[in-house]
JSON list of C-alpha atoms in Angstrom, two decimals:
[
{"chain": "A", "resi": 1, "resn": "UNK", "atom": "CA", "xyz": [90.66, 52.46, 38.90]},
{"chain": "A", "resi": 2, "resn": "UNK", "atom": "CA", "xyz": [87.65, 51.60, 36.65]},
{"chain": "A", "resi": 3, "resn": "UNK", "atom": "CA", "xyz": [84.29, 52.68, 38.13]},
{"chain": "A", "resi": 4, "resn": "UNK", "atom": "CA", "xyz": [80.93, 51.58, 36.74]},
{"chain": "A", "resi": 5, "resn": "UNK", "atom": "CA", "xyz": [77.79, 53.08, 37.86]},
{"chain": "A", "resi": 6, "resn": "UNK", "atom": "CA", "xyz": [74.51, 52.00, 37.43]},
{"chain": "A", "resi": 7, "resn": "UNK", "atom": "CA", "xyz": [71.22, 53.56, 36.70]},
{"chain": "A", "resi": 8, "resn": "UNK", "atom": "CA", "xyz": [67.68, 52.36, 36.19]},
{"chain": "A", "resi": 9, "resn": "UNK", "atom": "CA", "xyz": [65.54, 49.14, 36.89]},
{"chain": "A", "resi": 10, "resn": "UNK", "atom": "CA", "xyz": [62.93, 49.46, 39.39]},
{"chain": "A", "resi": 11, "resn": "UNK", "atom": "CA", "xyz": [59.37, 47.93, 39.22]},
{"chain": "A", "resi": 12, "resn": "UNK", "atom": "CA", "xyz": [57.11, 46.74, 36.11]},
{"chain": "A", "resi": 13, "resn": "UNK", "atom": "CA", "xyz": [54.16, 44.92, 35.21]},
{"chain": "A", "resi": 14, "resn": "UNK", "atom": "CA", "xyz": [55.04, 41.34, 33.14]},
{"chain": "A", "resi": 15, "resn": "UNK", "atom": "CA", "xyz": [55.31, 42.35, 29.80]},
{"chain": "A", "resi": 16, "resn": "UNK", "atom": "CA", "xyz": [56.91, 46.14, 30.38]},
{"chain": "A", "resi": 17, "resn": "UNK", "atom": "CA", "xyz": [59.55, 47.51, 29.62]},
{"chain": "A", "resi": 18, "resn": "UNK", "atom": "CA", "xyz": [62.65, 49.16, 31.34]},
{"chain": "A", "resi": 19, "resn": "UNK", "atom": "CA", "xyz": [66.28, 50.22, 30.45]},
{"chain": "A", "resi": 20, "resn": "UNK", "atom": "CA", "xyz": [69.38, 49.93, 32.78]},
{"chain": "A", "resi": 21, "resn": "UNK", "atom": "CA", "xyz": [72.56, 52.10, 32.15]},
{"chain": "A", "resi": 22, "resn": "UNK", "atom": "CA", "xyz": [76.03, 51.43, 33.23]},
{"chain": "A", "resi": 23, "resn": "UNK", "atom": "CA", "xyz": [78.25, 54.84, 33.04]},
{"chain": "A", "resi": 24, "resn": "UNK", "atom": "CA", "xyz": [82.16, 53.98, 33.09]},
{"chain": "A", "resi": 25, "resn": "UNK", "atom": "CA", "xyz": [85.08, 56.04, 34.49]},
{"chain": "A", "resi": 26, "resn": "UNK", "atom": "CA", "xyz": [88.64, 55.39, 33.71]},
{"chain": "A", "resi": 27, "resn": "UNK", "atom": "CA", "xyz": [87.66, 52.77, 31.34]},
{"chain": "A", "resi": 28, "resn": "UNK", "atom": "CA", "xyz": [86.52, 53.52, 27.53]},
{"chain": "A", "resi": 29, "resn": "UNK", "atom": "CA", "xyz": [83.69, 51.85, 26.60]},
{"chain": "A", "resi": 30, "resn": "UNK", "atom": "CA", "xyz": [84.22, 50.24, 22.99]},
{"chain": "A", "resi": 31, "resn": "UNK", "atom": "CA", "xyz": [87.82, 49.37, 23.73]},
{"chain": "A", "resi": 32, "resn": "UNK", "atom": "CA", "xyz": [87.05, 46.28, 25.48]},
{"chain": "A", "resi": 33, "resn": "UNK", "atom": "CA", "xyz": [84.21, 43.74, 26.03]},
{"chain": "A", "resi": 34, "resn": "UNK", "atom": "CA", "xyz": [81.58, 44.36, 28.39]},
{"chain": "A", "resi": 35, "resn": "UNK", "atom": "CA", "xyz": [78.30, 42.57, 29.53]},
{"chain": "A", "resi": 36, "resn": "UNK", "atom": "CA", "xyz": [75.29, 42.60, 32.22]},
{"chain": "A", "resi": 37, "resn": "UNK", "atom": "CA", "xyz": [74.84, 39.38, 34.63]},
{"chain": "A", "resi": 38, "resn": "UNK", "atom": "CA", "xyz": [72.17, 39.06, 36.92]},
{"chain": "A", "resi": 39, "resn": "UNK", "atom": "CA", "xyz": [72.00, 37.44, 40.28]},
{"chain": "A", "resi": 40, "resn": "UNK", "atom": "CA", "xyz": [68.75, 35.82, 42.15]},
{"chain": "A", "resi": 41, "resn": "UNK", "atom": "CA", "xyz": [68.64, 35.55, 45.82]},
{"chain": "A", "resi": 42, "resn": "UNK", "atom": "CA", "xyz": [70.84, 32.48, 46.88]},
{"chain": "A", "resi": 43, "resn": "UNK", "atom": "CA", "xyz": [72.21, 32.04, 43.73]},
{"chain": "A", "resi": 44, "resn": "UNK", "atom": "CA", "xyz": [75.66, 32.71, 41.37]},
{"chain": "A", "resi": 45, "resn": "UNK", "atom": "CA", "xyz": [75.16, 35.37, 39.26]},
{"chain": "A", "resi": 46, "resn": "UNK", "atom": "CA", "xyz": [74.82, 34.59, 35.61]},
{"chain": "A", "resi": 47, "resn": "UNK", "atom": "CA", "xyz": [75.75, 36.18, 32.20]},
{"chain": "A", "resi": 48, "resn": "UNK", "atom": "CA", "xyz": [73.25, 37.29, 30.34]},
{"chain": "A", "resi": 49, "resn": "UNK", "atom": "CA", "xyz": [74.11, 39.72, 27.42]},
{"chain": "A", "resi": 50, "resn": "UNK", "atom": "CA", "xyz": [77.66, 40.78, 26.06]},
{"chain": "A", "resi": 51, "resn": "UNK", "atom": "CA", "xyz": [79.45, 43.00, 23.87]},
{"chain": "A", "resi": 52, "resn": "UNK", "atom": "CA", "xyz": [82.42, 42.82, 22.10]},
{"chain": "A", "resi": 53, "resn": "UNK", "atom": "CA", "xyz": [84.66, 45.23, 21.01]},
{"chain": "A", "resi": 54, "resn": "UNK", "atom": "CA", "xyz": [83.55, 44.83, 17.25]},
{"chain": "A", "resi": 55, "resn": "UNK", "atom": "CA", "xyz": [80.02, 45.29, 18.62]},
{"chain": "A", "resi": 56, "resn": "UNK", "atom": "CA", "xyz": [79.09, 42.24, 18.06]},
{"chain": "A", "resi": 57, "resn": "UNK", "atom": "CA", "xyz": [76.22, 41.49, 20.74]},
{"chain": "A", "resi": 58, "resn": "UNK", "atom": "CA", "xyz": [75.71, 38.16, 22.51]},
{"chain": "A", "resi": 59, "resn": "UNK", "atom": "CA", "xyz": [72.65, 36.39, 24.79]},
{"chain": "A", "resi": 60, "resn": "UNK", "atom": "CA", "xyz": [71.88, 34.10, 27.03]},
{"chain": "A", "resi": 61, "resn": "UNK", "atom": "CA", "xyz": [68.84, 32.09, 25.84]},
{"chain": "A", "resi": 62, "resn": "UNK", "atom": "CA", "xyz": [66.47, 33.31, 28.72]},
{"chain": "A", "resi": 63, "resn": "UNK", "atom": "CA", "xyz": [66.52, 36.72, 27.36]},
{"chain": "A", "resi": 64, "resn": "UNK", "atom": "CA", "xyz": [67.49, 36.14, 23.66]},
{"chain": "A", "resi": 65, "resn": "UNK", "atom": "CA", "xyz": [64.71, 38.38, 21.29]},
{"chain": "A", "resi": 66, "resn": "UNK", "atom": "CA", "xyz": [63.70, 40.12, 24.53]},
{"chain": "A", "resi": 67, "resn": "UNK", "atom": "CA", "xyz": [66.72, 42.24, 25.80]},
{"chain": "A", "resi": 68, "resn": "UNK", "atom": "CA", "xyz": [69.02, 44.60, 23.67]},
{"chain": "A", "resi": 69, "resn": "UNK", "atom": "CA", "xyz": [72.57, 45.17, 24.99]},
{"chain": "A", "resi": 70, "resn": "UNK", "atom": "CA", "xyz": [74.06, 48.47, 23.15]},
{"chain": "A", "resi": 71, "resn": "UNK", "atom": "CA", "xyz": [76.64, 50.95, 23.92]},
{"chain": "A", "resi": 72, "resn": "UNK", "atom": "CA", "xyz": [77.17, 54.74, 23.19]},
{"chain": "A", "resi": 73, "resn": "UNK", "atom": "CA", "xyz": [80.84, 55.31, 23.14]},
{"chain": "A", "resi": 74, "resn": "UNK", "atom": "CA", "xyz": [80.66, 59.37, 22.98]},
{"chain": "A", "resi": 75, "resn": "UNK", "atom": "CA", "xyz": [78.84, 59.01, 26.60]},
{"chain": "A", "resi": 76, "resn": "UNK", "atom": "CA", "xyz": [80.96, 56.45, 27.88]},
{"chain": "A", "resi": 77, "resn": "UNK", "atom": "CA", "xyz": [77.91, 54.39, 28.58]},
{"chain": "A", "resi": 78, "resn": "UNK", "atom": "CA", "xyz": [76.74, 50.88, 28.55]},
{"chain": "A", "resi": 79, "resn": "UNK", "atom": "CA", "xyz": [72.88, 49.76, 27.88]},
{"chain": "A", "resi": 80, "resn": "UNK", "atom": "CA", "xyz": [70.59, 46.82, 28.58]},
{"chain": "A", "resi": 81, "resn": "UNK", "atom": "CA", "xyz": [67.14, 47.64, 26.99]},
{"chain": "A", "resi": 82, "resn": "UNK", "atom": "CA", "xyz": [64.42, 44.83, 28.50]},
{"chain": "A", "resi": 83, "resn": "UNK", "atom": "CA", "xyz": [61.23, 44.31, 26.43]},
{"chain": "A", "resi": 84, "resn": "UNK", "atom": "CA", "xyz": [58.84, 42.06, 27.49]},
{"chain": "A", "resi": 85, "resn": "UNK", "atom": "CA", "xyz": [59.72, 41.22, 31.10]},
{"chain": "A", "resi": 86, "resn": "UNK", "atom": "CA", "xyz": [58.42, 38.39, 33.05]},
{"chain": "A", "resi": 87, "resn": "UNK", "atom": "CA", "xyz": [58.45, 37.54, 36.82]},
{"chain": "A", "resi": 88, "resn": "UNK", "atom": "CA", "xyz": [61.71, 35.38, 36.19]},
{"chain": "A", "resi": 89, "resn": "UNK", "atom": "CA", "xyz": [63.41, 38.24, 35.15]},
{"chain": "A", "resi": 90, "resn": "UNK", "atom": "CA", "xyz": [63.54, 39.63, 38.80]},
{"chain": "A", "resi": 91, "resn": "UNK", "atom": "CA", "xyz": [66.86, 39.76, 39.97]},
{"chain": "A", "resi": 92, "resn": "UNK", "atom": "CA", "xyz": [69.63, 42.20, 40.72]},
{"chain": "A", "resi": 93, "resn": "UNK", "atom": "CA", "xyz": [71.43, 43.31, 37.80]},
{"chain": "A", "resi": 94, "resn": "UNK", "atom": "CA", "xyz": [75.30, 44.14, 36.96]},
{"chain": "A", "resi": 95, "resn": "UNK", "atom": "CA", "xyz": [77.07, 45.42, 34.78]},
{"chain": "A", "resi": 96, "resn": "UNK", "atom": "CA", "xyz": [80.76, 44.19, 34.00]},
{"chain": "A", "resi": 97, "resn": "UNK", "atom": "CA", "xyz": [83.86, 45.23, 32.22]},
{"chain": "A", "resi": 98, "resn": "UNK", "atom": "CA", "xyz": [86.31, 43.57, 30.77]},
{"chain": "A", "resi": 99, "resn": "UNK", "atom": "CA", "xyz": [90.05, 44.32, 29.36]},
{"chain": "A", "resi": 100, "resn": "UNK", "atom": "CA", "xyz": [89.38, 41.88, 26.48]},
{"chain": "A", "resi": 101, "resn": "UNK", "atom": "CA", "xyz": [88.80, 42.89, 23.06]},
{"chain": "A", "resi": 102, "resn": "UNK", "atom": "CA", "xyz": [86.94, 39.84, 21.95]},
{"chain": "A", "resi": 103, "resn": "UNK", "atom": "CA", "xyz": [85.24, 36.74, 23.71]},
{"chain": "A", "resi": 104, "resn": "UNK", "atom": "CA", "xyz": [84.14, 33.30, 23.24]},
{"chain": "A", "resi": 105, "resn": "UNK", "atom": "CA", "xyz": [80.49, 33.58, 21.54]},
{"chain": "A", "resi": 106, "resn": "UNK", "atom": "CA", "xyz": [77.91, 34.01, 24.24]},
{"chain": "A", "resi": 107, "resn": "UNK", "atom": "CA", "xyz": [77.60, 35.81, 27.73]},
{"chain": "A", "resi": 108, "resn": "UNK", "atom": "CA", "xyz": [80.38, 36.76, 29.49]},
{"chain": "A", "resi": 109, "resn": "UNK", "atom": "CA", "xyz": [82.00, 34.42, 32.55]},
{"chain": "A", "resi": 110, "resn": "UNK", "atom": "CA", "xyz": [83.06, 35.75, 35.35]},
{"chain": "A", "resi": 111, "resn": "UNK", "atom": "CA", "xyz": [86.80, 34.83, 35.32]},
{"chain": "A", "resi": 112, "resn": "UNK", "atom": "CA", "xyz": [86.90, 37.88, 32.39]},
{"chain": "A", "resi": 113, "resn": "UNK", "atom": "CA", "xyz": [85.31, 40.62, 34.65]},
{"chain": "A", "resi": 114, "resn": "UNK", "atom": "CA", "xyz": [87.69, 43.31, 35.85]},
{"chain": "A", "resi": 115, "resn": "UNK", "atom": "CA", "xyz": [84.97, 45.67, 37.41]},
{"chain": "A", "resi": 116, "resn": "UNK", "atom": "CA", "xyz": [81.51, 45.43, 38.42]},
{"chain": "A", "resi": 117, "resn": "UNK", "atom": "CA", "xyz": [78.88, 48.28, 38.58]},
{"chain": "A", "resi": 118, "resn": "UNK", "atom": "CA", "xyz": [77.06, 48.30, 42.24]},
{"chain": "A", "resi": 119, "resn": "UNK", "atom": "CA", "xyz": [74.32, 46.35, 40.44]},
{"chain": "A", "resi": 120, "resn": "UNK", "atom": "CA", "xyz": [70.63, 47.72, 40.33]},
{"chain": "A", "resi": 121, "resn": "UNK", "atom": "CA", "xyz": [67.34, 45.70, 41.46]},
{"chain": "A", "resi": 122, "resn": "UNK", "atom": "CA", "xyz": [64.98, 44.48, 38.77]},
{"chain": "A", "resi": 123, "resn": "UNK", "atom": "CA", "xyz": [61.28, 43.35, 40.07]},
{"chain": "A", "resi": 124, "resn": "UNK", "atom": "CA", "xyz": [58.80, 42.14, 37.59]},
{"chain": "A", "resi": 125, "resn": "UNK", "atom": "CA", "xyz": [55.02, 41.27, 39.23]},
{"chain": "A", "resi": 126, "resn": "UNK", "atom": "CA", "xyz": [52.49, 39.69, 37.04]}
]
């Protein structure tokens, strides 16, 4: 059974930086597409970043140029580096794994996700 364990996140002032990590078990980071979602209270989660098997990255417009998705295959870990954080980035963030090598350009859609991380809160205050 695929397990994804997240770490990182927390509270940061507007303009600050945070990094989220997602360590996978029973799953090989780099074999399939993975991504990050975020969810605001009372709203559906939205895909914000994805990386496919070839290492191509895709971002939602809301985070393009500020967030970077990456992976360390040796550490079996997915990362989300977040720069220039804004109060509207405040949300619960989830990593996600698929069994698809390639995806349509753009952030992951929920229907492709085979496993989720437990979520981590990111709060950005002005």
